[in-house]
């Protein structure tokens, strides 16, 4: 049995040689699909390595008498076996064969096409597990994948690291639990040229919006496709008639940013030059060629396909294909296009999707908030949490400033109200009483009332995905108590974040003012009333409540808010736990409210501290909690937000101090790591939670937390993005919190990634 199998020698029956991933690539290659070239280091090579280097007795000995339920031991054993594999030299002949194939890959490409990158070719090295021991259930664990690998030595190392990933603690655990023989599970490794995508996107061979079977839908952006999945860039949209092979419609979107690979192989978010932003990404020939490939794949697999593609130097590559499972064909046409007559008067970022027509009310100061009547389109420079009652009356919201994680965006998503942010000129362009149509999903505002079918504002609670069970818990973010029932109807496993600020803002009085006036009891009741509604709707599912995190500029309109200090940069000013420890009465009151609810039977509430940078902040907060009569971590879940780089660096000490959980506040973590003000629309395209620095911090924190048995979660906006969810699953996060409208999608993504890991592993 040979050590290397090229894609041309593989097909869908090659599972035992090339694993699931490799077999599928072979199948596509032989169908004539332009898959990026590559080969598999066969599963038999892995076995040969283990046998020849006499690793079986050593591994077996390490696994001997392992109690898989003993987490620390499991971790130790997993680390030791992985270390053993990684430090064992790959036999020379074997390494040479891998290197030769790699060089061949580079040479072949140099002669024939565009995929050449300097002297060596960049490749992706991925584990591809064989299906010999497919378990009946549960989640197998992580599988190593290395992107942008280059150079002979690195390739061999990456292949060996993939082999080692067969022994992650989680993989060991599941084999133990399912009684699989560790030494009879093999792994193949795919080595495939990385496409340096100048353009990329996705293609559905049915129209998922209308369920039309005769339409192929192509979405395209500049650079890598990740930004489409994350909803960060609006892609061009092309619809092709599958049978007639002609283009039915072309919609060009403004593409502000793109993800590109730099010289050292890192993905970098770059601003698209202004003159290209509104240019059509694909030409007619490319659109039709893609559609042809899509149809061919659909015919071959006998099912509609969801395809990922990329273009490098005008050459199309098919990167992945999978069956679309949710398709239901409709016999009746469902109109979904906007009437041609619509004149676009404003553009912005989609903060909360949906379509709405109504009269404009421009709000320039808090005094003007009362003019917003039910159903008006609220237009303002930027919303603040004290505007929530007016926002709840509004049918849609448009702001001049802000990005995806500004408060207008967060709140409107939760309310399910269409919202556009960062339009720059809405308060100048729009006037009171004027009727407009906001098509938030498309990022535009039309003059007058324009009929848009299909995407009417959602009034129906999202359907709970009860049929999907994920190993990772999927929670929801909930700040507005009135939305508790809708949030609970998503079937979420709990609430990963309640921001107290909205409950407070609705009371109209600043917490510091309650204290100044000696009305702390009233404050306790405000907090209790709001939380009770949420905790009851979810009981017994856990609800993590964050202590108040009030920036000095956002609550000026509350009674007493004018006494807040004027800070040059409130984002990094006196808020979160640092402020609560200065104003302990406020913290104590919030803890008292939670204690009362706890003793009244709502034991599902947990506590989360915002904006922590030091261990002593946690210690001091714990003292206050003990003073009110609750023992942190034992009587009640007690955790912190991870939203400052500082806390990532001292996670060991934090864990030693003792907490039940951490939750990544990626809105602030990204802002502080990248030095990007999250509310500044001018640099919004640079705000990137998937930046390697942010991901590095997250990975590091999860690793440390695992060591100490501290649960990990996310409650920043990025938790609603499939790319982030996928990353977190690979890191082994315990739960993910998403916005109400994203719970279902994230649950499906998580299920798919978990399943994929499971299948690849075996
Ligand atoms: C965060 O920073 O990610 C977070 C969830 O908190 P907020 O958006 O309220 O700052
Ligand atoms: Mg925050």
Short mmCIF file of N, CA, C and O and ligand atoms in Angstrom, two decimals, residues 410 497 499 546 551 641 643 665-668 678 715-716, ligand 1:
data_model
loop_
_atom_site.label_atom_id
_atom_site.label_comp_id
_atom_site.label_asym_id
_atom_site.label_seq_id
_atom_site.Cartn_x
_atom_site.Cartn_y
_atom_site.Cartn_z
N UNK A 410 -27.07 46.23 18.82
CA UNK A 410 -27.33 45.15 19.77
C UNK A 410 -28.81 45.12 20.16
O UNK A 410 -29.48 44.09 20.10
N UNK A 497 -25.95 36.11 28.56
CA UNK A 497 -25.69 37.50 28.99
C UNK A 497 -27.00 38.25 29.14
O UNK A 497 -27.80 38.31 28.21
N UNK A 499 -27.64 42.11 30.00
CA UNK A 499 -27.04 43.41 30.33
C UNK A 499 -28.02 44.15 31.22
O UNK A 499 -29.13 44.47 30.79
N UNK A 546 -25.02 40.10 34.05
CA UNK A 546 -23.81 40.91 34.21
C UNK A 546 -24.12 42.12 35.08
O UNK A 546 -25.13 42.80 34.87
N UNK A 551 -21.21 53.19 30.86
CA UNK A 551 -20.21 54.17 30.45
C UNK A 551 -20.78 55.57 30.69
O UNK A 551 -21.97 55.81 30.54
N UNK A 641 -16.42 38.42 32.63
CA UNK A 641 -16.31 38.67 31.20
C UNK A 641 -14.82 38.70 30.87
O UNK A 641 -14.02 39.27 31.64
N UNK A 643 -12.93 40.52 28.44
CA UNK A 643 -13.09 41.55 27.41
C UNK A 643 -11.95 42.58 27.45
O UNK A 643 -12.04 43.61 26.81
N UNK A 665 -16.26 38.64 25.94
CA UNK A 665 -16.95 39.83 25.46
C UNK A 665 -16.13 40.35 24.29
O UNK A 665 -15.30 41.23 24.43
N UNK A 666 -16.38 39.76 23.14
CA UNK A 666 -15.50 40.05 21.99
C UNK A 666 -15.68 41.47 21.45
O UNK A 666 -14.83 41.95 20.71
N UNK A 667 -16.79 42.13 21.82
CA UNK A 667 -16.96 43.51 21.35
C UNK A 667 -15.84 44.37 21.92
O UNK A 667 -15.14 45.09 21.22
N UNK A 668 -15.67 44.27 23.24
CA UNK A 668 -14.60 45.05 23.86
C UNK A 668 -13.24 44.42 23.65
O UNK A 668 -12.26 45.13 23.45
N UNK A 678 -15.06 50.67 18.74
CA UNK A 678 -16.17 49.90 18.14
C UNK A 678 -17.32 50.77 17.68
O UNK A 678 -18.19 50.33 16.94
N UNK A 715 -20.20 35.88 24.76
CA UNK A 715 -21.45 36.65 24.73
C UNK A 715 -21.29 37.94 23.93
O UNK A 715 -22.18 38.78 23.93
N UNK A 716 -20.15 38.11 23.24
CA UNK A 716 -20.01 39.25 22.34
C UNK A 716 -20.77 38.95 21.05
O UNK A 716 -21.20 37.81 20.82
C1 LIG B 1 -18.67 42.75 24.88
O1 LIG B 1 -17.87 43.64 25.15
O2 LIG B 1 -18.46 41.88 24.00
C2 LIG B 1 -19.96 42.66 25.59
C3 LIG B 1 -20.75 41.61 25.44
O3 LIG B 1 -20.31 43.73 26.36
P1 LIG B 1 -20.93 45.10 25.78
O4 LIG B 1 -21.26 44.91 24.34
O5 LIG B 1 -22.09 45.41 26.63
O6 LIG B 1 -19.77 46.05 26.00
#
